[in-house]
């Protein structure tokens, strides 16, 4: 009797670099490949399609990606290499020097990934705008889903290269977002991360001018279920326009009391050099409003150290801002030159000075956050378990204010509300034990 060979499905391998937007685009790529019959593999050398989804925000990230592409070039892959994302769009020559036979796809064209896969030669899809009339349902990571509600922004920061890759503000209509979130909740999503370059600018390009607070209200009204929304990064100037309505919609328990609003510098002169459209005083007022309404909220911000124009006094103003506002989370970056940006043409702060300032403000940030997180030791918090932790054997639970709590993994608590006894803390998270289902 003659046997018949079983045909194995084609496989894909994907690596992702960058922010939540890159995570969303990578999930769309994965979703479309899997709908076409591909299966994911952890082995790059076995894959029929290899996707490297890139980031262009920082010089060290570009160097890391370049090194990885050099390594991949030496592997003699059997599959098609596709380089996607912001670096492919903003600096295609950098990518092609390392991977001359790669196909390139911009963030706006990720929905066309199957065109590249079916082509017999390298394809470069770098032009055009994102099609916001539909959104493939992104896959879940444990009980977490990332949904990009808009791409692009209305600002033109001097230091930003992402603007070259995601230039035009394009918002998904509410009906598209609601349909996708409804399906994600149906599939078991508990944490919905709404993301964008500047989610506070959401809707300014739509005919109906639906703003972020209205979008959140629509989601809460149209999507029933036991889930939580985490709102992504907002620029201070756009957030200030909607903050009163946003504070109001946050009163719904299904919205995590989390705000991510980058200040970037505590000095007005540096903010002007950065082409940021607000003053330190305006940012402080924004922070005051939020903390007045939600004192226990997690207020996250970004600070860039060593941007052109930052002298010792300007740097110390950033330090004082951290001390006075006591942010629950600070994402610190040391300024790095990005090609084709205005900041690159300005007189630069010497590298040793930038490094020394980074170390100095890092100590202040660590001290402030250690005090804040340490104050929770001994308390019991209601928390939602949404994802596996970075350390094996632990899950991440989120308190109402989005504070992360590492708890020992148990099969019965993933996706569940639990009561957690906080037993320890670092400057970055809480540690605890599940004492009962909530």
PDB file of C-alpha atoms in Angstrom, residues 73-185:
ATOM      1  CA  UNK A  73      22.658  37.741   6.394  1.00  0.00           C
ATOM      2  CA  UNK A  74      25.246  35.205   7.527  1.00  0.00           C
ATOM      3  CA  UNK A  75      22.635  32.518   8.206  1.00  0.00           C
ATOM      4  CA  UNK A  76      21.811  31.817   4.563  1.00  0.00           C
ATOM      5  CA  UNK A  77      18.109  31.682   5.294  1.00  0.00           C
ATOM      6  CA  UNK A  78      15.931  29.354   3.289  1.00  0.00           C
ATOM      7  CA  UNK A  79      12.941  31.690   3.632  1.00  0.00           C
ATOM      8  CA  UNK A  80      11.976  35.142   2.385  1.00  0.00           C
ATOM      9  CA  UNK A  81      13.349  38.018   4.494  1.00  0.00           C
ATOM     10  CA  UNK A  82      10.991  40.950   5.069  1.00  0.00           C
ATOM     11  CA  UNK A  83      12.066  44.054   6.985  1.00  0.00           C
ATOM     12  CA  UNK A  84       9.084  46.055   8.207  1.00  0.00           C
ATOM     13  CA  UNK A  85       8.465  49.068  10.403  1.00  0.00           C
ATOM     14  CA  UNK A  86       9.806  52.539  11.016  1.00  0.00           C
ATOM     15  CA  UNK A  87      13.462  51.971  10.103  1.00  0.00           C
ATOM     16  CA  UNK A  88      12.452  50.402   6.785  1.00  0.00           C
ATOM     17  CA  UNK A  89      10.382  53.504   6.022  1.00  0.00           C
ATOM     18  CA  UNK A  90      12.630  56.244   7.427  1.00  0.00           C
ATOM     19  CA  UNK A  91      16.037  54.808   6.478  1.00  0.00           C
ATOM     20  CA  UNK A  92      15.650  52.134   3.770  1.00  0.00           C
ATOM     21  CA  UNK A  93      19.272  52.586   2.646  1.00  0.00           C
ATOM     22  CA  UNK A  94      20.487  51.512   6.102  1.00  0.00           C
ATOM     23  CA  UNK A  95      18.411  48.334   5.874  1.00  0.00           C
ATOM     24  CA  UNK A  96      19.407  47.479   2.313  1.00  0.00           C
ATOM     25  CA  UNK A  97      23.118  47.855   3.087  1.00  0.00           C
ATOM     26  CA  UNK A  98      22.727  45.026   5.592  1.00  0.00           C
ATOM     27  CA  UNK A  99      20.035  43.038   3.790  1.00  0.00           C
ATOM     28  CA  UNK A 100      20.228  43.782   0.042  1.00  0.00           C
ATOM     29  CA  UNK A 101      17.802  41.009  -0.923  1.00  0.00           C
ATOM     30  CA  UNK A 102      15.156  41.894   1.671  1.00  0.00           C
ATOM     31  CA  UNK A 103      11.671  43.076   0.890  1.00  0.00           C
ATOM     32  CA  UNK A 104      10.722  46.284   2.710  1.00  0.00           C
ATOM     33  CA  UNK A 105       7.310  47.257   4.039  1.00  0.00           C
ATOM     34  CA  UNK A 106       6.379  50.498   5.785  1.00  0.00           C
ATOM     35  CA  UNK A 107       4.052  50.629   8.809  1.00  0.00           C
ATOM     36  CA  UNK A 108       1.297  51.925   6.528  1.00  0.00           C
ATOM     37  CA  UNK A 109       1.498  48.802   4.339  1.00  0.00           C
ATOM     38  CA  UNK A 110       1.605  45.959   6.859  1.00  0.00           C
ATOM     39  CA  UNK A 111      -1.859  44.877   5.700  1.00  0.00           C
ATOM     40  CA  UNK A 112      -0.233  44.021   2.329  1.00  0.00           C
ATOM     41  CA  UNK A 113       2.203  41.496   3.786  1.00  0.00           C
ATOM     42  CA  UNK A 114       0.751  38.643   1.728  1.00  0.00           C
ATOM     43  CA  UNK A 115       1.574  40.508  -1.498  1.00  0.00           C
ATOM     44  CA  UNK A 116       5.232  40.348  -0.535  1.00  0.00           C
ATOM     45  CA  UNK A 117       5.035  36.720   0.534  1.00  0.00           C
ATOM     46  CA  UNK A 118       3.493  35.686  -2.800  1.00  0.00           C
ATOM     47  CA  UNK A 119       5.994  37.656  -4.909  1.00  0.00           C
ATOM     48  CA  UNK A 120       8.913  35.860  -6.536  1.00  0.00           C
ATOM     49  CA  UNK A 121      11.283  38.819  -6.109  1.00  0.00           C
ATOM     50  CA  UNK A 122      12.028  41.473  -3.455  1.00  0.00           C
ATOM     51  CA  UNK A 123       9.253  44.041  -3.108  1.00  0.00           C
ATOM     52  CA  UNK A 124       9.452  47.510  -1.540  1.00  0.00           C
ATOM     53  CA  UNK A 125       6.104  48.814  -0.268  1.00  0.00           C
ATOM     54  CA  UNK A 126       7.061  52.142   1.303  1.00  0.00           C
ATOM     55  CA  UNK A 127       4.555  54.672  -0.030  1.00  0.00           C
ATOM     56  CA  UNK A 128       0.917  55.430   0.702  1.00  0.00           C
ATOM     57  CA  UNK A 129      -1.158  55.961   3.822  1.00  0.00           C
ATOM     58  CA  UNK A 130      -2.627  53.466   6.250  1.00  0.00           C
ATOM     59  CA  UNK A 131      -5.999  52.039   5.278  1.00  0.00           C
ATOM     60  CA  UNK A 132      -8.184  52.711   8.314  1.00  0.00           C
ATOM     61  CA  UNK A 133     -11.379  51.299   6.844  1.00  0.00           C
ATOM     62  CA  UNK A 134     -10.630  47.905   8.366  1.00  0.00           C
ATOM     63  CA  UNK A 135      -8.440  46.371  11.063  1.00  0.00           C
ATOM     64  CA  UNK A 136      -7.524  42.704  11.300  1.00  0.00           C
ATOM     65  CA  UNK A 137      -8.133  41.417  14.823  1.00  0.00           C
ATOM     66  CA  UNK A 138      -4.731  41.323  16.538  1.00  0.00           C
ATOM     67  CA  UNK A 139      -3.793  38.165  18.454  1.00  0.00           C
ATOM     68  CA  UNK A 140      -3.883  38.064  22.239  1.00  0.00           C
ATOM     69  CA  UNK A 141      -0.751  37.901  24.363  1.00  0.00           C
ATOM     70  CA  UNK A 142      -2.108  36.000  27.338  1.00  0.00           C
ATOM     71  CA  UNK A 143      -5.134  38.203  28.183  1.00  0.00           C
ATOM     72  CA  UNK A 144      -3.656  41.430  26.764  1.00  0.00           C
ATOM     73  CA  UNK A 145      -4.440  42.992  23.380  1.00  0.00           C
ATOM     74  CA  UNK A 146      -2.947  46.105  21.793  1.00  0.00           C
ATOM     75  CA  UNK A 147      -5.207  48.164  19.521  1.00  0.00           C
ATOM     76  CA  UNK A 148      -3.790  51.118  17.613  1.00  0.00           C
ATOM     77  CA  UNK A 149      -6.552  53.717  17.343  1.00  0.00           C
ATOM     78  CA  UNK A 150      -4.503  56.223  15.336  1.00  0.00           C
ATOM     79  CA  UNK A 151      -1.171  56.628  13.604  1.00  0.00           C
ATOM     80  CA  UNK A 152       0.830  59.820  13.220  1.00  0.00           C
ATOM     81  CA  UNK A 153       0.568  63.051  15.182  1.00  0.00           C
ATOM     82  CA  UNK A 154       0.082  66.783  14.703  1.00  0.00           C
ATOM     83  CA  UNK A 155       3.364  67.852  16.276  1.00  0.00           C
ATOM     84  CA  UNK A 156       6.813  68.179  14.750  1.00  0.00           C
ATOM     85  CA  UNK A 157       9.312  67.603  17.549  1.00  0.00           C
ATOM     86  CA  UNK A 158      12.884  68.543  16.660  1.00  0.00           C
ATOM     87  CA  UNK A 159      14.367  65.231  17.851  1.00  0.00           C
ATOM     88  CA  UNK A 160      11.838  62.784  16.379  1.00  0.00           C
ATOM     89  CA  UNK A 161      12.620  60.483  13.461  1.00  0.00           C
ATOM     90  CA  UNK A 162       9.409  58.507  13.920  1.00  0.00           C
ATOM     91  CA  UNK A 163       7.683  61.465  12.261  1.00  0.00           C
ATOM     92  CA  UNK A 164       9.457  60.468   9.029  1.00  0.00           C
ATOM     93  CA  UNK A 165       7.952  56.986   9.235  1.00  0.00           C
ATOM     94  CA  UNK A 166       4.487  57.780  10.594  1.00  0.00           C
ATOM     95  CA  UNK A 167       3.892  61.326   9.414  1.00  0.00           C
ATOM     96  CA  UNK A 168       0.166  61.771   8.794  1.00  0.00           C
ATOM     97  CA  UNK A 169      -2.490  61.534  11.490  1.00  0.00           C
ATOM     98  CA  UNK A 170      -4.860  58.723  10.494  1.00  0.00           C
ATOM     99  CA  UNK A 171      -7.517  57.668  12.983  1.00  0.00           C
ATOM    100  CA  UNK A 172      -9.542  54.486  12.764  1.00  0.00           C
ATOM    101  CA  UNK A 173     -13.301  55.201  12.823  1.00  0.00           C
ATOM    102  CA  UNK A 174     -14.985  54.277  16.132  1.00  0.00           C
ATOM    103  CA  UNK A 175     -17.043  51.491  14.478  1.00  0.00           C
ATOM    104  CA  UNK A 176     -13.850  49.721  13.329  1.00  0.00           C
ATOM    105  CA  UNK A 177     -12.269  49.979  16.770  1.00  0.00           C
ATOM    106  CA  UNK A 178     -15.431  48.837  18.548  1.00  0.00           C
ATOM    107  CA  UNK A 179     -15.829  45.815  16.265  1.00  0.00           C
ATOM    108  CA  UNK A 180     -12.240  44.728  16.919  1.00  0.00           C
ATOM    109  CA  UNK A 181     -12.420  45.252  20.690  1.00  0.00           C
ATOM    110  CA  UNK A 182     -15.750  43.385  20.828  1.00  0.00           C
ATOM    111  CA  UNK A 183     -14.116  40.409  19.158  1.00  0.00           C
ATOM    112  CA  UNK A 184     -11.055  40.592  21.409  1.00  0.00           C
ATOM    113  CA  UNK A 185     -13.227  40.582  24.532  1.00  0.00           C
TER     114      UNK A 185
END
